[in-house]
Amino acid sequence: NAEYMGKRSTLVDDSIEHRLANLTTLQTVIAGRKEELEYIKRLHAGGVYWMNVVGITKDDLLRGLYDKSEKDKPKKAQTCIGRIEDWFFLGVTLAPLLELPDSSQFVRALAQSIEEFEYAIANPASQSLKFLLRESNVQMMVDPSEPVRPKVRFNGSQPAFLYMESFSLPCDLDPFEVMFSLCDVLSDMYSRFDSDDCSASVLYDAVLKLDQRIKKHVLSYLVRDLEVLASSIMATQLASLDTVFAFGEQFRIDDAK
């Protein structure tokens, strides 16, 4: 019995150490993502130097990321303007989930929401309310120890979303307001991950997967387009300097006697 109790104690200690390690990793991820989201908000407020190198204004963002003429291009060739509506609905979908008190239910609902979001953007027709057969008052009754395995439900051939919001918009969205709101929602979401409950292996793995999907569907697009914009601004500024220097060469004062 003493030997069994010793082994049991070791297993418990190992579990605690493992969860502490998970929590440390989560806190590193959370801090990094929240810092990125805050930076994106400040960038959209205008007057921030991208990577402390190139100054980017709100007009630059409108021209480089949110030019409405880009909507005429295929979605894959569009800048961030083609994803503003997607990001709006992502924020609208995730915001109510922040009220869920239980960490397990919260993470599982997030995973289900992102799964539905990915289906919606891959199948644009499903974003229209008339194509949705939404299941109401459905709770995901799952054993907390079960792995997080979200999947889109169907009613016949039509998707039946548990969380994904989609409806007709009466007017164009302000991309800056969408980004401010989405960054706030995502920042609050990451804050909820900083808990002992999320350090348990089942939720820990799900949170890391959620982080990668948020990076894929939001942050990666922003960083890509911002880098292109910054390169364009820098090239323009360098060309202007070349013009100034070339002009100056014509009027160089020669001090030689």
mmCIF file with all atom_site columns, N, CA and C in Angstrom, residues 89-132:
data_model
loop_
_atom_site.group_PDB
_atom_site.id
_atom_site.type_symbol
_atom_site.label_atom_id
_atom_site.label_alt_id
_atom_site.label_comp_id
_atom_site.label_asym_id
_atom_site.label_entity_id
_atom_site.label_seq_id
_atom_site.pdbx_PDB_ins_code
_atom_site.Cartn_x
_atom_site.Cartn_y
_atom_site.Cartn_z
_atom_site.occupancy
_atom_site.B_iso_or_equiv
_atom_site.pdbx_formal_charge
_atom_site.auth_seq_id
_atom_site.auth_comp_id
_atom_site.auth_asym_id
_atom_site.auth_atom_id
_atom_site.pdbx_PDB_model_num
ATOM 1   N N  . PHE A 1 89  ? -18.570 39.474 -38.639 1.00 0.00 ? 89  PHE A N  1
ATOM 2   C CA . PHE A 1 89  ? -19.404 38.374 -38.171 1.00 0.00 ? 89  PHE A CA 1
ATOM 3   C C  . PHE A 1 89  ? -18.650 37.492 -37.172 1.00 0.00 ? 89  PHE A C  1
ATOM 4   N N  . LEU A 1 90  ? -17.346 37.380 -37.325 1.00 0.00 ? 90  LEU A N  1
ATOM 5   C CA . LEU A 1 90  ? -16.557 36.629 -36.338 1.00 0.00 ? 90  LEU A CA 1
ATOM 6   C C  . LEU A 1 90  ? -16.654 37.304 -34.981 1.00 0.00 ? 90  LEU A C  1
ATOM 7   N N  . GLY A 1 91  ? -16.485 38.624 -34.952 1.00 0.00 ? 91  GLY A N  1
ATOM 8   C CA . GLY A 1 91  ? -16.583 39.357 -33.690 1.00 0.00 ? 91  GLY A CA 1
ATOM 9   C C  . GLY A 1 91  ? -17.971 39.260 -33.075 1.00 0.00 ? 91  GLY A C  1
ATOM 10  N N  . VAL A 1 92  ? -19.000 39.392 -33.920 1.00 0.00 ? 92  VAL A N  1
ATOM 11  C CA . VAL A 1 92  ? -20.391 39.308 -33.442 1.00 0.00 ? 92  VAL A CA 1
ATOM 12  C C  . VAL A 1 92  ? -20.688 37.918 -32.894 1.00 0.00 ? 92  VAL A C  1
ATOM 13  N N  . THR A 1 93  ? -20.082 36.904 -33.490 1.00 0.00 ? 93  THR A N  1
ATOM 14  C CA . THR A 1 93  ? -20.290 35.523 -33.038 1.00 0.00 ? 93  THR A CA 1
ATOM 15  C C  . THR A 1 93  ? -19.583 35.242 -31.721 1.00 0.00 ? 93  THR A C  1
ATOM 16  N N  . LEU A 1 94  ? -18.350 35.716 -31.601 1.00 0.00 ? 94  LEU A N  1
ATOM 17  C CA . LEU A 1 94  ? -17.549 35.388 -30.417 1.00 0.00 ? 94  LEU A CA 1
ATOM 18  C C  . LEU A 1 94  ? -17.925 36.200 -29.175 1.00 0.00 ? 94  LEU A C  1
ATOM 19  N N  . ALA A 1 95  ? -18.365 37.445 -29.382 1.00 0.00 ? 95  ALA A N  1
ATOM 20  C CA . ALA A 1 95  ? -18.624 38.334 -28.239 1.00 0.00 ? 95  ALA A CA 1
ATOM 21  C C  . ALA A 1 95  ? -19.569 37.736 -27.192 1.00 0.00 ? 95  ALA A C  1
ATOM 22  N N  . PRO A 1 96  ? -20.724 37.166 -27.573 1.00 0.00 ? 96  PRO A N  1
ATOM 23  C CA . PRO A 1 96  ? -21.635 36.623 -26.549 1.00 0.00 ? 96  PRO A CA 1
ATOM 24  C C  . PRO A 1 96  ? -21.036 35.450 -25.772 1.00 0.00 ? 96  PRO A C  1
ATOM 25  N N  . LEU A 1 97  ? -20.093 34.746 -26.379 1.00 0.00 ? 97  LEU A N  1
ATOM 26  C CA . LEU A 1 97  ? -19.499 33.582 -25.711 1.00 0.00 ? 97  LEU A CA 1
ATOM 27  C C  . LEU A 1 97  ? -18.648 33.979 -24.517 1.00 0.00 ? 97  LEU A C  1
ATOM 28  N N  . LEU A 1 98  ? -18.215 35.229 -24.482 1.00 0.00 ? 98  LEU A N  1
ATOM 29  C CA . LEU A 1 98  ? -17.410 35.703 -23.357 1.00 0.00 ? 98  LEU A CA 1
ATOM 30  C C  . LEU A 1 98  ? -18.196 35.664 -22.050 1.00 0.00 ? 98  LEU A C  1
ATOM 31  N N  . GLU A 1 99  ? -19.515 35.599 -22.155 1.00 0.00 ? 99  GLU A N  1
ATOM 32  C CA . GLU A 1 99  ? -20.365 35.564 -20.960 1.00 0.00 ? 99  GLU A CA 1
ATOM 33  C C  . GLU A 1 99  ? -20.473 34.161 -20.366 1.00 0.00 ? 99  GLU A C  1
ATOM 34  N N  . LEU A 1 100 ? -20.025 33.144 -21.092 1.00 0.00 ? 100 LEU A N  1
ATOM 35  C CA . LEU A 1 100 ? -20.104 31.778 -20.567 1.00 0.00 ? 100 LEU A CA 1
ATOM 36  C C  . LEU A 1 100 ? -19.165 31.644 -19.370 1.00 0.00 ? 100 LEU A C  1
ATOM 37  N N  . PRO A 1 101 ? -19.673 31.227 -18.215 1.00 0.00 ? 101 PRO A N  1
ATOM 38  C CA . PRO A 1 101 ? -18.833 31.206 -16.999 1.00 0.00 ? 101 PRO A CA 1
ATOM 39  C C  . PRO A 1 101 ? -17.884 30.028 -16.917 1.00 0.00 ? 101 PRO A C  1
ATOM 40  N N  . ASP A 1 102 ? -18.263 28.908 -17.515 1.00 0.00 ? 102 ASP A N  1
ATOM 41  C CA . ASP A 1 102 ? -17.482 27.683 -17.394 1.00 0.00 ? 102 ASP A CA 1
ATOM 42  C C  . ASP A 1 102 ? -16.407 27.624 -18.475 1.00 0.00 ? 102 ASP A C  1
ATOM 43  N N  . SER A 1 103 ? -15.157 27.394 -18.083 1.00 0.00 ? 103 SER A N  1
ATOM 44  C CA . SER A 1 103 ? -14.037 27.394 -19.029 1.00 0.00 ? 103 SER A CA 1
ATOM 45  C C  . SER A 1 103 ? -14.173 26.312 -20.091 1.00 0.00 ? 103 SER A C  1
ATOM 46  N N  . SER A 1 104 ? -14.606 25.118 -19.679 1.00 0.00 ? 104 SER A N  1
ATOM 47  C CA . SER A 1 104 ? -14.757 24.025 -20.632 1.00 0.00 ? 104 SER A CA 1
ATOM 48  C C  . SER A 1 104 ? -15.810 24.371 -21.687 1.00 0.00 ? 104 SER A C  1
ATOM 49  N N  . GLN A 1 105 ? -16.955 24.863 -21.228 1.00 0.00 ? 105 GLN A N  1
ATOM 50  C CA . GLN A 1 105 ? -18.020 25.238 -22.161 1.00 0.00 ? 105 GLN A CA 1
ATOM 51  C C  . GLN A 1 105 ? -17.556 26.381 -23.063 1.00 0.00 ? 105 GLN A C  1
ATOM 52  N N  . PHE A 1 106 ? -16.806 27.324 -22.488 1.00 0.00 ? 106 PHE A N  1
ATOM 53  C CA . PHE A 1 106 ? -16.320 28.479 -23.242 1.00 0.00 ? 106 PHE A CA 1
ATOM 54  C C  . PHE A 1 106 ? -15.384 28.043 -24.371 1.00 0.00 ? 106 PHE A C  1
ATOM 55  N N  . VAL A 1 107 ? -14.406 27.221 -24.052 1.00 0.00 ? 107 VAL A N  1
ATOM 56  C CA . VAL A 1 107 ? -13.435 26.783 -25.063 1.00 0.00 ? 107 VAL A CA 1
ATOM 57  C C  . VAL A 1 107 ? -14.115 25.933 -26.127 1.00 0.00 ? 107 VAL A C  1
ATOM 58  N N  . ARG A 1 108 ? -15.022 25.056 -25.716 1.00 0.00 ? 108 ARG A N  1
ATOM 59  C CA . ARG A 1 108 ? -15.722 24.208 -26.680 1.00 0.00 ? 108 ARG A CA 1
ATOM 60  C C  . ARG A 1 108 ? -16.623 25.050 -27.597 1.00 0.00 ? 108 ARG A C  1
ATOM 61  N N  . ALA A 1 109 ? -17.262 26.057 -27.034 1.00 0.00 ? 109 ALA A N  1
ATOM 62  C CA . ALA A 1 109 ? -18.112 26.935 -27.844 1.00 0.00 ? 109 ALA A CA 1
ATOM 63  C C  . ALA A 1 109 ? -17.274 27.734 -28.833 1.00 0.00 ? 109 ALA A C  1
ATOM 64  N N  . LEU A 1 110 ? -16.105 28.189 -28.386 1.00 0.00 ? 110 LEU A N  1
ATOM 65  C CA . LEU A 1 110 ? -15.194 28.899 -29.292 1.00 0.00 ? 110 LEU A CA 1
ATOM 66  C C  . LEU A 1 110 ? -14.758 27.994 -30.435 1.00 0.00 ? 110 LEU A C  1
ATOM 67  N N  . ALA A 1 111 ? -14.369 26.768 -30.102 1.00 0.00 ? 111 ALA A N  1
ATOM 68  C CA . ALA A 1 111 ? -13.915 25.835 -31.126 1.00 0.00 ? 111 ALA A CA 1
ATOM 69  C C  . ALA A 1 111 ? -15.021 25.559 -32.135 1.00 0.00 ? 111 ALA A C  1
ATOM 70  N N  . GLN A 1 112 ? -16.249 25.401 -31.633 1.00 0.00 ? 112 GLN A N  1
ATOM 71  C CA . GLN A 1 112 ? -17.392 25.172 -32.528 1.00 0.00 ? 112 GLN A CA 1
ATOM 72  C C  . GLN A 1 112 ? -17.644 26.394 -33.404 1.00 0.00 ? 112 GLN A C  1
ATOM 73  N N  . SER A 1 113 ? -17.517 27.578 -32.816 1.00 0.00 ? 113 SER A N  1
ATOM 74  C CA . SER A 1 113 ? -17.736 28.822 -33.566 1.00 0.00 ? 113 SER A CA 1
ATOM 75  C C  . SER A 1 113 ? -16.727 28.986 -34.699 1.00 0.00 ? 113 SER A C  1
ATOM 76  N N  . ILE A 1 114 ? -15.451 28.716 -34.405 1.00 0.00 ? 114 ILE A N  1
ATOM 77  C CA . ILE A 1 114 ? -14.412 28.847 -35.429 1.00 0.00 ? 114 ILE A CA 1
ATOM 78  C C  . ILE A 1 114 ? -14.610 27.807 -36.522 1.00 0.00 ? 114 ILE A C  1
ATOM 79  N N  . GLU A 1 115 ? -15.040 26.617 -36.136 1.00 0.00 ? 115 GLU A N  1
ATOM 80  C CA . GLU A 1 115 ? -15.334 25.572 -37.125 1.00 0.00 ? 115 GLU A CA 1
ATOM 81  C C  . GLU A 1 115 ? -16.436 26.045 -38.068 1.00 0.00 ? 115 GLU A C  1
ATOM 82  N N  . GLU A 1 116 ? -17.478 26.631 -37.513 1.00 0.00 ? 116 GLU A N  1
ATOM 83  C CA . GLU A 1 116 ? -18.583 27.133 -38.326 1.00 0.00 ? 116 GLU A CA 1
ATOM 84  C C  . GLU A 1 116 ? -18.148 28.337 -39.163 1.00 0.00 ? 116 GLU A C  1
ATOM 85  N N  . PHE A 1 117 ? -17.312 29.175 -38.588 1.00 0.00 ? 117 PHE A N  1
ATOM 86  C CA . PHE A 1 117 ? -16.781 30.340 -39.314 1.00 0.00 ? 117 PHE A CA 1
ATOM 87  C C  . PHE A 1 117 ? -15.987 29.883 -40.535 1.00 0.00 ? 117 PHE A C  1
ATOM 88  N N  . GLU A 1 118 ? -15.138 28.882 -40.358 1.00 0.00 ? 118 GLU A N  1
ATOM 89  C CA . GLU A 1 118 ? -14.348 28.374 -41.470 1.00 0.00 ? 118 GLU A CA 1
ATOM 90  C C  . GLU A 1 118 ? -15.238 27.788 -42.555 1.00 0.00 ? 118 GLU A C  1
ATOM 91  N N  . TYR A 1 119 ? -16.295 27.104 -42.149 1.00 0.00 ? 119 TYR A N  1
ATOM 92  C CA . TYR A 1 119 ? -17.216 26.563 -43.148 1.00 0.00 ? 119 TYR A CA 1
ATOM 93  C C  . TYR A 1 119 ? -17.909 27.693 -43.894 1.00 0.00 ? 119 TYR A C  1
ATOM 94  N N  . ALA A 1 120 ? -18.305 28.725 -43.168 1.00 0.00 ? 120 ALA A N  1
ATOM 95  C CA . ALA A 1 120 ? -19.030 29.834 -43.783 1.00 0.00 ? 120 ALA A CA 1
ATOM 96  C C  . ALA A 1 120 ? -18.186 30.579 -44.811 1.00 0.00 ? 120 ALA A C  1
ATOM 97  N N  . ILE A 1 121 ? -16.909 30.831 -44.489 1.00 0.00 ? 121 ILE A N  1
ATOM 98  C CA . ILE A 1 121 ? -16.077 31.571 -45.440 1.00 0.00 ? 121 ILE A CA 1
ATOM 99  C C  . ILE A 1 121 ? -15.644 30.686 -46.609 1.00 0.00 ? 121 ILE A C  1
ATOM 100 N N  . ALA A 1 122 ? -15.640 29.376 -46.401 1.00 0.00 ? 122 ALA A N  1
ATOM 101 C CA . ALA A 1 122 ? -15.309 28.468 -47.499 1.00 0.00 ? 122 ALA A CA 1
ATOM 102 C C  . ALA A 1 122 ? -16.515 28.224 -48.402 1.00 0.00 ? 122 ALA A C  1
ATOM 103 N N  . ASN A 1 123 ? -17.703 28.483 -47.858 1.00 0.00 ? 123 ASN A N  1
ATOM 104 C CA . ASN A 1 123 ? -18.951 28.307 -48.610 1.00 0.00 ? 123 ASN A CA 1
ATOM 105 C C  . ASN A 1 123 ? -19.765 29.586 -48.493 1.00 0.00 ? 123 ASN A C  1
ATOM 106 N N  . PRO A 1 124 ? -19.423 30.612 -49.286 1.00 0.00 ? 124 PRO A N  1
ATOM 107 C CA . PRO A 1 124 ? -20.016 31.952 -49.125 1.00 0.00 ? 124 PRO A CA 1
ATOM 108 C C  . PRO A 1 124 ? -21.537 31.983 -49.075 1.00 0.00 ? 124 PRO A C  1
ATOM 109 N N  . ALA A 1 125 ? -22.205 31.092 -49.800 1.00 0.00 ? 125 ALA A N  1
ATOM 110 C CA . ALA A 1 125 ? -23.672 31.108 -49.791 1.00 0.00 ? 125 ALA A CA 1
ATOM 111 C C  . ALA A 1 125 ? -24.219 30.858 -48.401 1.00 0.00 ? 125 ALA A C  1
ATOM 112 N N  . SER A 1 126 ? -23.475 30.117 -47.586 1.00 0.00 ? 126 SER A N  1
ATOM 113 C CA . SER A 1 126 ? -23.959 29.776 -46.244 1.00 0.00 ? 126 SER A CA 1
ATOM 114 C C  . SER A 1 126 ? -23.955 30.981 -45.315 1.00 0.00 ? 126 SER A C  1
ATOM 115 N N  . GLN A 1 127 ? -23.323 32.093 -45.722 1.00 0.00 ? 127 GLN A N  1
ATOM 116 C CA . GLN A 1 127 ? -23.293 33.266 -44.864 1.00 0.00 ? 127 GLN A CA 1
ATOM 117 C C  . GLN A 1 127 ? -24.615 34.028 -44.888 1.00 0.00 ? 127 GLN A C  1
ATOM 118 N N  . SER A 1 128 ? -25.416 33.771 -45.917 1.00 0.00 ? 128 SER A N  1
ATOM 119 C CA . SER A 1 128 ? -26.689 34.473 -46.022 1.00 0.00 ? 128 SER A CA 1
ATOM 120 C C  . SER A 1 128 ? -27.707 33.810 -45.108 1.00 0.00 ? 128 SER A C  1
ATOM 121 N N  . LEU A 1 129 ? -28.446 34.614 -44.365 1.00 0.00 ? 129 LEU A N  1
ATOM 122 C CA . LEU A 1 129 ? -29.383 34.099 -43.371 1.00 0.00 ? 129 LEU A CA 1
ATOM 123 C C  . LEU A 1 129 ? -30.398 33.146 -43.993 1.00 0.00 ? 129 LEU A C  1
ATOM 124 N N  . LYS A 1 130 ? -30.824 33.415 -45.235 1.00 0.00 ? 130 LYS A N  1
ATOM 125 C CA . LYS A 1 130 ? -31.854 32.585 -45.851 1.00 0.00 ? 130 LYS A CA 1
ATOM 126 C C  . LYS A 1 130 ? -31.361 31.166 -46.128 1.00 0.00 ? 130 LYS A C  1
ATOM 127 N N  . PHE A 1 131 ? -30.020 30.978 -46.116 1.00 0.00 ? 131 PHE A N  1
ATOM 128 C CA . PHE A 1 131 ? -29.481 29.652 -46.345 1.00 0.00 ? 131 PHE A CA 1
ATOM 129 C C  . PHE A 1 131 ? -29.210 28.905 -45.042 1.00 0.00 ? 131 PHE A C  1
ATOM 130 N N  . LEU A 1 132 ? -29.390 29.588 -43.924 1.00 0.00 ? 132 LEU A N  1
ATOM 131 C CA . LEU A 1 132 ? -29.072 28.970 -42.639 1.00 0.00 ? 132 LEU A CA 1
ATOM 132 C C  . LEU A 1 132 ? -30.303 28.372 -41.989 1.00 0.00 ? 132 LEU A C  1
#
